[in-house]
Short mmCIF file of N, CA and C in Angstrom, two decimals:
data_model
loop_
_atom_site.label_atom_id
_atom_site.label_comp_id
_atom_site.label_asym_id
_atom_site.label_seq_id
_atom_site.Cartn_x
_atom_site.Cartn_y
_atom_site.Cartn_z
N ALA J 1 19.26 -1.57 -18.08
CA ALA J 1 19.46 -0.77 -16.88
C ALA J 1 19.84 -1.68 -15.73
N SER J 2 20.68 -1.15 -14.88
CA SER J 2 21.08 -1.94 -13.71
C SER J 2 21.34 -0.98 -12.56
N GLY J 3 21.74 -1.54 -11.45
CA GLY J 3 22.03 -0.71 -10.28
C GLY J 3 20.84 -0.60 -9.36
N PRO J 4 20.99 0.23 -8.32
CA PRO J 4 19.95 0.34 -7.29
C PRO J 4 18.59 0.78 -7.81
N ALA J 5 18.55 1.73 -8.74
CA ALA J 5 17.26 2.22 -9.24
C ALA J 5 16.51 1.09 -9.94
N PHE J 6 17.22 0.31 -10.72
CA PHE J 6 16.58 -0.82 -11.41
C PHE J 6 16.09 -1.85 -10.40
N ALA J 7 16.90 -2.13 -9.39
CA ALA J 7 16.52 -3.11 -8.37
C ALA J 7 15.28 -2.63 -7.61
N LEU J 8 15.24 -1.35 -7.31
CA LEU J 8 14.08 -0.80 -6.58
C LEU J 8 12.83 -0.89 -7.44
N ARG J 9 12.96 -0.57 -8.74
CA ARG J 9 11.82 -0.64 -9.65
C ARG J 9 11.29 -2.07 -9.69
N GLY J 10 12.18 -3.05 -9.79
CA GLY J 10 11.76 -4.45 -9.78
C GLY J 10 11.08 -4.81 -8.48
N THR J 11 11.62 -4.32 -7.37
CA THR J 11 11.04 -4.59 -6.06
C THR J 11 9.64 -3.99 -5.96
N ILE J 12 9.48 -2.78 -6.45
CA ILE J 12 8.18 -2.12 -6.40
C ILE J 12 7.14 -2.91 -7.17
N GLU J 13 7.47 -3.30 -8.37
CA GLU J 13 6.50 -4.06 -9.18
C GLU J 13 6.18 -5.41 -8.53
N GLN J 14 7.19 -6.05 -7.98
CA GLN J 14 6.99 -7.33 -7.31
C GLN J 14 6.10 -7.17 -6.08
N LEU J 15 6.38 -6.16 -5.28
CA LEU J 15 5.56 -5.91 -4.08
C LEU J 15 4.13 -5.58 -4.46
N ARG J 16 3.95 -4.77 -5.49
CA ARG J 16 2.60 -4.39 -5.92
C ARG J 16 1.82 -5.64 -6.35
N GLU J 17 2.46 -6.50 -7.10
CA GLU J 17 1.79 -7.72 -7.57
C GLU J 17 1.47 -8.66 -6.41
N GLU J 18 2.43 -8.85 -5.51
CA GLU J 18 2.21 -9.74 -4.37
C GLU J 18 1.11 -9.21 -3.46
N ALA J 19 1.11 -7.91 -3.22
CA ALA J 19 0.09 -7.29 -2.37
C ALA J 19 -1.29 -7.44 -3.00
N TYR J 20 -1.38 -7.17 -4.28
CA TYR J 20 -2.65 -7.28 -4.99
C TYR J 20 -3.19 -8.71 -4.92
N ARG J 21 -2.30 -9.67 -5.18
CA ARG J 21 -2.75 -11.08 -5.15
C ARG J 21 -3.23 -11.47 -3.76
N ALA J 22 -2.52 -11.04 -2.72
CA ALA J 22 -2.93 -11.35 -1.35
C ALA J 22 -4.29 -10.72 -1.04
N ALA J 23 -4.48 -9.47 -1.46
CA ALA J 23 -5.75 -8.79 -1.21
C ALA J 23 -6.89 -9.49 -1.95
N GLN J 24 -6.64 -9.89 -3.18
CA GLN J 24 -7.67 -10.59 -3.96
C GLN J 24 -8.05 -11.92 -3.30
N ALA J 25 -7.09 -12.54 -2.63
CA ALA J 25 -7.33 -13.80 -1.93
C ALA J 25 -7.87 -13.57 -0.52
N LYS J 26 -8.15 -12.31 -0.20
CA LYS J 26 -8.67 -11.92 1.12
C LYS J 26 -7.71 -12.23 2.25
N GLN J 27 -6.42 -12.24 1.93
CA GLN J 27 -5.37 -12.40 2.93
C GLN J 27 -4.91 -10.98 3.30
N TYR J 28 -5.78 -10.27 4.01
CA TYR J 28 -5.58 -8.84 4.22
C TYR J 28 -4.37 -8.52 5.09
N GLU J 29 -4.04 -9.37 6.06
CA GLU J 29 -2.86 -9.11 6.88
C GLU J 29 -1.61 -9.16 6.03
N VAL J 30 -1.52 -10.18 5.18
CA VAL J 30 -0.36 -10.32 4.28
C VAL J 30 -0.32 -9.15 3.30
N ALA J 31 -1.47 -8.83 2.73
CA ALA J 31 -1.53 -7.73 1.78
C ALA J 31 -1.10 -6.42 2.42
N ALA J 32 -1.55 -6.16 3.63
CA ALA J 32 -1.19 -4.91 4.31
C ALA J 32 0.31 -4.82 4.52
N GLU J 33 0.94 -5.91 4.89
CA GLU J 33 2.40 -5.90 5.07
C GLU J 33 3.11 -5.61 3.75
N LYS J 34 2.63 -6.22 2.66
CA LYS J 34 3.23 -5.97 1.35
C LYS J 34 3.02 -4.52 0.93
N TYR J 35 1.82 -3.98 1.18
CA TYR J 35 1.56 -2.59 0.83
C TYR J 35 2.39 -1.64 1.69
N ARG J 36 2.65 -2.00 2.95
CA ARG J 36 3.52 -1.17 3.79
C ARG J 36 4.94 -1.15 3.21
N ALA J 37 5.40 -2.31 2.78
CA ALA J 37 6.73 -2.37 2.16
C ALA J 37 6.74 -1.57 0.85
N LEU J 38 5.67 -1.66 0.08
CA LEU J 38 5.55 -0.90 -1.16
C LEU J 38 5.58 0.60 -0.86
N ARG J 39 4.87 1.01 0.17
CA ARG J 39 4.84 2.42 0.56
C ARG J 39 6.25 2.90 0.93
N GLY J 40 6.96 2.09 1.69
CA GLY J 40 8.33 2.45 2.05
C GLY J 40 9.23 2.58 0.83
N ALA J 41 9.09 1.65 -0.11
CA ALA J 41 9.88 1.72 -1.34
C ALA J 41 9.51 2.94 -2.16
N ALA J 42 8.21 3.27 -2.20
CA ALA J 42 7.77 4.46 -2.94
C ALA J 42 8.32 5.73 -2.30
N GLN J 43 8.33 5.78 -0.98
CA GLN J 43 8.88 6.95 -0.30
C GLN J 43 10.37 7.07 -0.55
N GLN J 44 11.06 5.94 -0.54
CA GLN J 44 12.50 5.93 -0.81
C GLN J 44 12.77 6.41 -2.23
N LYS J 45 11.91 6.04 -3.15
CA LYS J 45 12.04 6.43 -4.56
C LYS J 45 11.55 7.86 -4.80
N LYS J 46 10.97 8.47 -3.79
CA LYS J 46 10.40 9.82 -3.88
C LYS J 46 9.25 9.84 -4.89
N ASP J 47 8.34 8.88 -4.72
CA ASP J 47 7.15 8.76 -5.58
C ASP J 47 5.92 8.94 -4.70
N PRO J 48 5.51 10.21 -4.46
CA PRO J 48 4.40 10.45 -3.53
C PRO J 48 3.07 9.86 -4.01
N ARG J 49 2.86 9.80 -5.29
CA ARG J 49 1.61 9.24 -5.81
C ARG J 49 1.49 7.77 -5.44
N LEU J 50 2.54 7.02 -5.67
CA LEU J 50 2.53 5.59 -5.33
C LEU J 50 2.44 5.40 -3.82
N ALA J 51 3.09 6.26 -3.06
CA ALA J 51 3.03 6.16 -1.59
C ALA J 51 1.60 6.35 -1.10
N VAL J 52 0.88 7.30 -1.69
CA VAL J 52 -0.53 7.53 -1.31
C VAL J 52 -1.39 6.34 -1.75
N GLN J 53 -1.15 5.82 -2.94
CA GLN J 53 -1.91 4.66 -3.40
C GLN J 53 -1.70 3.46 -2.46
N ALA J 54 -0.48 3.26 -2.03
CA ALA J 54 -0.19 2.16 -1.11
C ALA J 54 -0.88 2.38 0.23
N LEU J 55 -0.87 3.61 0.73
CA LEU J 55 -1.53 3.91 1.99
C LEU J 55 -3.03 3.67 1.87
N ASN J 56 -3.61 4.06 0.76
CA ASN J 56 -5.03 3.82 0.51
C ASN J 56 -5.33 2.32 0.50
N ALA J 57 -4.43 1.56 -0.10
CA ALA J 57 -4.61 0.10 -0.14
C ALA J 57 -4.49 -0.51 1.26
N ILE J 58 -3.58 0.02 2.07
CA ILE J 58 -3.46 -0.45 3.46
C ILE J 58 -4.77 -0.19 4.19
N ALA J 59 -5.35 0.98 3.98
CA ALA J 59 -6.65 1.30 4.57
C ALA J 59 -7.70 0.29 4.13
N GLY J 60 -7.68 -0.06 2.85
CA GLY J 60 -8.63 -1.06 2.34
C GLY J 60 -8.45 -2.41 3.01
N CYS J 61 -7.22 -2.77 3.32
CA CYS J 61 -6.97 -4.03 4.02
C CYS J 61 -7.57 -3.99 5.42
N HIS J 62 -7.41 -2.86 6.10
CA HIS J 62 -8.01 -2.73 7.44
C HIS J 62 -9.54 -2.82 7.35
N TYR J 63 -10.08 -2.22 6.32
CA TYR J 63 -11.53 -2.30 6.10
C TYR J 63 -11.95 -3.75 5.92
N GLY J 64 -11.18 -4.49 5.11
CA GLY J 64 -11.47 -5.90 4.88
C GLY J 64 -11.38 -6.75 6.14
N LEU J 65 -10.60 -6.27 7.10
CA LEU J 65 -10.45 -6.96 8.39
C LEU J 65 -11.47 -6.46 9.42
N PHE J 66 -12.40 -5.61 8.98
CA PHE J 66 -13.43 -5.03 9.85
C PHE J 66 -12.83 -4.10 10.90
N GLN J 67 -11.66 -3.56 10.61
CA GLN J 67 -11.00 -2.60 11.50
C GLN J 67 -11.31 -1.20 10.97
N TYR J 68 -12.56 -0.81 11.16
CA TYR J 68 -13.07 0.39 10.50
C TYR J 68 -12.43 1.68 10.99
N ARG J 69 -12.15 1.80 12.28
CA ARG J 69 -11.51 3.02 12.78
C ARG J 69 -10.11 3.19 12.18
N ASP J 70 -9.35 2.11 12.15
CA ASP J 70 -8.02 2.17 11.54
C ASP J 70 -8.13 2.49 10.06
N ALA J 71 -9.10 1.88 9.39
CA ALA J 71 -9.29 2.13 7.97
C ALA J 71 -9.61 3.61 7.73
N LEU J 72 -10.52 4.15 8.51
CA LEU J 72 -10.90 5.55 8.35
C LEU J 72 -9.70 6.47 8.59
N ARG J 73 -8.95 6.19 9.65
CA ARG J 73 -7.77 7.01 9.95
C ARG J 73 -6.78 6.99 8.79
N LEU J 74 -6.57 5.82 8.23
CA LEU J 74 -5.62 5.69 7.12
C LEU J 74 -6.15 6.32 5.84
N TYR J 75 -7.45 6.17 5.57
CA TYR J 75 -8.04 6.84 4.41
C TYR J 75 -7.87 8.35 4.53
N GLU J 76 -8.12 8.89 5.73
CA GLU J 76 -7.97 10.33 5.95
C GLU J 76 -6.51 10.76 5.79
N GLU J 77 -5.59 9.94 6.26
CA GLU J 77 -4.17 10.24 6.10
C GLU J 77 -3.79 10.26 4.62
N ALA J 78 -4.29 9.26 3.88
CA ALA J 78 -4.02 9.20 2.44
C ALA J 78 -4.60 10.43 1.72
N LEU J 79 -5.80 10.81 2.10
CA LEU J 79 -6.42 11.99 1.50
C LEU J 79 -5.59 13.24 1.79
N GLY J 80 -5.14 13.37 3.03
CA GLY J 80 -4.31 14.51 3.38
C GLY J 80 -3.03 14.56 2.57
N GLU J 81 -2.39 13.42 2.39
CA GLU J 81 -1.17 13.38 1.60
C GLU J 81 -1.45 13.67 0.13
N ALA J 82 -2.57 13.19 -0.38
CA ALA J 82 -2.92 13.40 -1.78
C ALA J 82 -3.19 14.87 -2.06
N GLU J 83 -3.65 15.59 -1.07
CA GLU J 83 -3.99 17.00 -1.27
C GLU J 83 -2.79 17.93 -1.18
N LYS J 84 -1.63 17.40 -0.84
CA LYS J 84 -0.42 18.23 -0.72
C LYS J 84 0.06 18.68 -2.09
#
């Protein structure tokens, strides 16, 4: 397979792996940026499940940074999207 869909799929997997590794290393700012990019790619691909998972992960990064209000807001946003 080739073309834009293949490139996007590769990008998504790469972003997911990079974000996960950054989060595991407690580099939450870096992880959040990667998860934001992953969310954008998921939305472009029209993959709402992955977009919600990425948003939930962004919330987790805020939690890891002790930014509890932002984390809660993002968790609630993810929940709202998941319930659609």
